[in-house]
């Protein structure tokens, strides 16, 4: 009985945290886009760097949600699917960090 309750609690808490992290990532993307548009109107020369940093932060939240999602998977196909998403998001994060370093050098 206690183990079933703990399992249910873990699943519910993980689901909640996954949704929360996803929402945080979406919020960061939205704020970054609005801020980027404002900087575009002001002709800010660092607009690209600021956009990349915001997207990198958002991807970190989204990557965290995918990692948490692995806690509650039940089938191997889910593990493979989530693993593919993690690899793609990690790759995007790497590319964005590379772009940030390139922008900072210029």
Short mmCIF file of C-alpha atoms in Angstrom, two decimals:
data_model
loop_
_atom_site.label_atom_id
_atom_site.label_comp_id
_atom_site.label_asym_id
_atom_site.label_seq_id
_atom_site.Cartn_x
_atom_site.Cartn_y
_atom_site.Cartn_z
CA UNK A 1 0.00 0.00 0.00
CA UNK A 2 2.76 2.47 0.94
CA UNK A 3 4.79 1.58 -2.15
CA UNK A 4 1.76 2.14 -4.40
CA UNK A 5 1.14 5.52 -2.75
CA UNK A 6 4.79 6.50 -3.17
CA UNK A 7 4.71 5.42 -6.82
CA UNK A 8 1.57 7.46 -7.44
CA UNK A 9 3.08 10.47 -5.64
CA UNK A 10 6.28 10.21 -7.71
CA UNK A 11 4.31 10.03 -10.96
CA UNK A 12 2.10 12.97 -10.05
CA UNK A 13 4.99 15.10 -8.82
CA UNK A 14 7.04 14.30 -11.91
CA UNK A 15 4.11 15.12 -14.21
CA UNK A 16 3.64 18.44 -12.41
CA UNK A 17 7.34 19.32 -12.62
CA UNK A 18 7.53 18.35 -16.30
CA UNK A 19 4.61 20.65 -17.11
CA UNK A 20 6.08 23.42 -14.95
CA UNK A 21 9.48 23.23 -16.66
CA UNK A 22 7.84 23.15 -20.11
CA UNK A 23 5.81 26.25 -19.24
CA UNK A 24 8.90 28.01 -17.92
CA UNK A 25 10.69 27.26 -21.19
CA UNK A 26 7.76 28.60 -23.23
CA UNK A 27 7.62 31.71 -21.03
CA UNK A 28 11.34 32.37 -21.51
CA UNK A 29 10.94 31.98 -25.30
CA UNK A 30 7.98 34.39 -25.33
CA UNK A 31 9.76 37.00 -23.21
CA UNK A 32 12.92 36.63 -25.30
CA UNK A 33 10.95 37.08 -28.53
CA UNK A 34 9.20 40.21 -27.24
CA UNK A 35 12.45 41.62 -25.88
CA UNK A 36 14.17 40.76 -29.16
CA UNK A 37 11.50 42.56 -31.17
CA UNK A 38 11.84 45.61 -28.93
CA UNK A 39 15.61 45.56 -29.43
CA UNK A 40 15.06 45.18 -33.18
CA UNK A 41 12.97 48.36 -33.18
CA UNK A 42 15.70 50.15 -31.21
CA UNK A 43 18.32 48.84 -33.68
CA UNK A 44 20.34 47.20 -30.90
CA UNK A 45 23.55 45.73 -32.38
CA UNK A 46 23.60 42.94 -29.76
CA UNK A 47 20.13 41.64 -30.61
CA UNK A 48 21.37 38.31 -31.96
CA UNK A 49 23.45 37.57 -28.87
CA UNK A 50 20.55 38.40 -26.55
CA UNK A 51 18.17 36.20 -28.55
CA UNK A 52 20.61 33.30 -28.51
CA UNK A 53 21.12 33.57 -24.75
CA UNK A 54 17.35 33.57 -24.16
CA UNK A 55 16.84 30.56 -26.41
CA UNK A 56 19.67 28.73 -24.67
CA UNK A 57 18.02 29.32 -21.30
CA UNK A 58 14.65 28.15 -22.62
CA UNK A 59 16.18 25.00 -24.08
CA UNK A 60 17.76 24.24 -20.71
CA UNK A 61 14.32 24.29 -19.08
CA UNK A 62 12.87 22.11 -21.84
CA UNK A 63 15.80 19.69 -21.61
CA UNK A 64 15.27 19.43 -17.86
CA UNK A 65 11.64 18.50 -18.42
CA UNK A 66 12.63 15.72 -20.82
CA UNK A 67 15.15 14.34 -18.34
CA UNK A 68 12.48 14.30 -15.63
CA UNK A 69 10.09 12.59 -18.04
CA UNK A 70 12.45 9.59 -18.13
CA UNK A 71 11.57 8.90 -14.47
CA UNK A 72 8.03 7.81 -15.34
CA UNK A 73 8.45 5.96 -18.65
CA UNK A 74 7.06 2.46 -18.82
CA UNK A 75 8.12 1.09 -22.21
CA UNK A 76 11.34 0.95 -24.17
CA UNK A 77 9.76 2.83 -27.09
CA UNK A 78 9.11 5.77 -24.75
CA UNK A 79 12.72 5.69 -23.56
CA UNK A 80 13.97 5.76 -27.15
CA UNK A 81 11.61 8.59 -28.09
CA UNK A 82 12.58 10.69 -25.07
CA UNK A 83 16.25 9.88 -25.67
CA UNK A 84 15.97 11.16 -29.24
CA UNK A 85 14.34 14.38 -27.99
CA UNK A 86 17.09 14.83 -25.40
CA UNK A 87 19.79 14.34 -28.04
CA UNK A 88 18.12 16.86 -30.37
CA UNK A 89 17.67 19.46 -27.65
CA UNK A 90 21.21 18.95 -26.37
CA UNK A 91 22.47 19.37 -29.93
CA UNK A 92 20.50 22.59 -30.32
CA UNK A 93 21.85 23.85 -27.01
CA UNK A 94 25.40 23.06 -28.14
CA UNK A 95 24.89 24.90 -31.44
CA UNK A 96 23.41 27.91 -29.68
CA UNK A 97 26.34 28.04 -27.24
CA UNK A 98 28.73 27.82 -30.18
CA UNK A 99 26.90 30.72 -31.87
CA UNK A 100 27.04 32.74 -28.64
CA UNK A 101 30.81 32.27 -28.39
CA UNK A 102 31.18 33.22 -32.07
CA UNK A 103 29.09 36.37 -31.55
CA UNK A 104 31.06 37.36 -28.45
CA UNK A 105 34.34 37.10 -30.37
CA UNK A 106 33.08 39.56 -32.98
#
